[in-house]
């Protein structure tokens, strides 16, 4: 008895400390604020795909700068395998394999680059072949590329890289045994080609072909077409067809190893082949490509088209810059032609050449745009067609009508031609895009003008019975019946707008788009702001509002195309539609039966859904779902969305960090327009506290409230999550505009929104900042001339002076900037000479003396959108006025920092800037004394004053 009591006491004594220990070992998680170091922890899902049978899913988890991985998931067993550093991923048609290229470690590549290793000594890719059946991964090292047939399994072809002697020792020669069979006396290279290994995955049988430069599978796996420069053995230079059914190699064109070939093409039936050949072994500047053709009835490919073929315009050539393609039924071959090129006189010395730009006032395109377009123009091709049964060649496109869209995947006898020559000059000050429309007869090349000056998108219907377009000036859709020649205005006198109802630029509103056409072009399904309408393109039947309740409920419905190959919508199809609630910002999916005209809700929640895919042979969906707090992880659901299953957990570390919440805010502008915005609050927000706040905006962002913002060094704006994690409020107001008053409009919308939040009591009115980039960078600079409400501001890529910016160039595109002010985003609506006053009144530069807010500018010297001298003008004005201003210029960067290190640096400096002014943090060295040119790239000055010896 005593023994039992003692034993019991010992148990109690032992258990109680253990229990206490357990309690102590699970303290509450203390979440930490995000820092710039956290960027490296976050991963993105950059690839996702079902197998056709829906049994398996593959997706990647990739950090921005480190090595990622491919996740291979068995959905029925809920098991996963992982492959590190996988890219270029493809799934076999038969759902049995996943293929990938496995890259070398990024850190290793960096170290080898530091050691200045030669290209041939750098690590090569490894081909991975993963079997879904036995869950095994086969690795084949030193692979340059691989291809598989699009619509059949069991075959793969891959090229092998040359391997240095050092690499051979490391791998014991693995992956090179096949290439050595060819016993090359030439170097394996881009010029000569690479060993090509063709593998039958069913039986493991392999064949190796030497010095292959280009290769392609038939879509349905009938054969493999390739070009070899010859292996000095049995394989002579030429074009080869390997018949995958009969397992037989055919030489279809004998060549010289110096001959050049491009654009190997196969028709959908896998029975016809064409390729472009340049058989001239001289160094002639004018090349004369020829097109050759082969089908299974021929022993060898024959010349099909060259410059002498009847139908080719005089002094024109077969284009070497256009990939020929067959019509869907294989009866026609479409290819490119071009006039003889203009070539340089190579006999002239450099000092004998005059390089002068002649800017003509009636040039189609201004000279900077010509420079940008020059390479494209040198390679421009004009569409021609060869009718294979009759061998009749018809030139369809020409220098007057260069844009030709064929109908019915090339099967139709009609095409749509566009001619924009008469409207090119006006692109200098107009948004452009106007064109004349022609119906082109594919049989003889004749054309018929059907409409002039179309401003808006125009296309040919899937069955090629109609040309159709949206006319921006008419804010209406039109359909032209090709057979009868009649044009019908579809969306007239309905009392329902089919153009952007919120358009606030001084130009015609654009359309909301369309879902598509039904089979045989019977109906066209067009969007208004909310609903989907069905129209009879001949106008015999009244339009039908399919979704019915969108406008009443303020729900927007849009068609989800789950089969990209299908050209039309079946009339009895059960359509999947996205649904968006304009008021609550919830979204989801609904199902609509065209046959029953019935709308069935499937899922609706305070999330953003996207990237939805359907398994080809199973009733399963793969999609993402996100909101501000939830990363867009992957989900699998049945057709009813009844039991969605989350299959990824990309960023479990998020639970360790402070996050925040997002909520809608409502107020009225100074001109009494109801507005919305988003307020992001820190986690554990305390309404009794006073928080610093940064205003971030562009135009309208409120519909994006459920967008997730993972930690990453974004290129231009304040990172919302990063700031709320560090106890900032972030306010994102919507802005609407009045023509002629863009700056005033921004002021009228933003200032009362900020005042409204200050009145709530939780905003520190003396610690409010504002930030914007490009368009919102301009607006920020303007607002600073009107108010001292903000303690600090960052403005990137601004327009400071609209008078000088109006006459500037968008150097990336080469376009003049005039259109931006007269017709587009800058919203002045007049030319500088018609009314110069708005250009002056809306320019912050002319009122910089009124600015009292410290400002951080960002403007890069390679900005191709806003000339960086605009930033310089503002900087110099503030410097002359002795007002606190800093400007960041990331050398060689475009409209925003692109290089990751620069993006991190910018986000770091911007946060230091706001921390100093809005949180009274110490000033960093770069703000106190700058970074002199002799220190650029060496010393960044990011240390805080007081943390550096001697500072």
Short mmCIF file of C-alpha atoms in Angstrom, two decimals, residues 474-478 488-496 498 535 543:
data_model
loop_
_atom_site.label_atom_id
_atom_site.label_comp_id
_atom_site.label_asym_id
_atom_site.label_seq_id
_atom_site.Cartn_x
_atom_site.Cartn_y
_atom_site.Cartn_z
CA UNK A 474 -20.43 54.85 -82.78
CA UNK A 475 -19.94 52.94 -79.51
CA UNK A 476 -21.51 50.02 -81.36
CA UNK A 477 -20.77 46.60 -82.80
CA UNK A 478 -21.16 45.91 -86.52
CA UNK A 488 -25.64 45.49 -89.81
CA UNK A 489 -25.29 47.69 -86.73
CA UNK A 490 -25.95 45.18 -83.96
CA UNK A 491 -26.11 47.25 -80.78
CA UNK A 492 -28.33 50.14 -81.80
CA UNK A 493 -31.30 51.75 -80.04
CA UNK A 494 -31.22 49.36 -77.11
CA UNK A 495 -30.78 51.82 -74.28
CA UNK A 496 -27.87 49.70 -73.04
CA UNK A 498 -21.81 48.48 -74.89
CA UNK A 535 -27.13 38.73 -81.18
CA UNK A 543 -31.03 40.38 -79.01
#
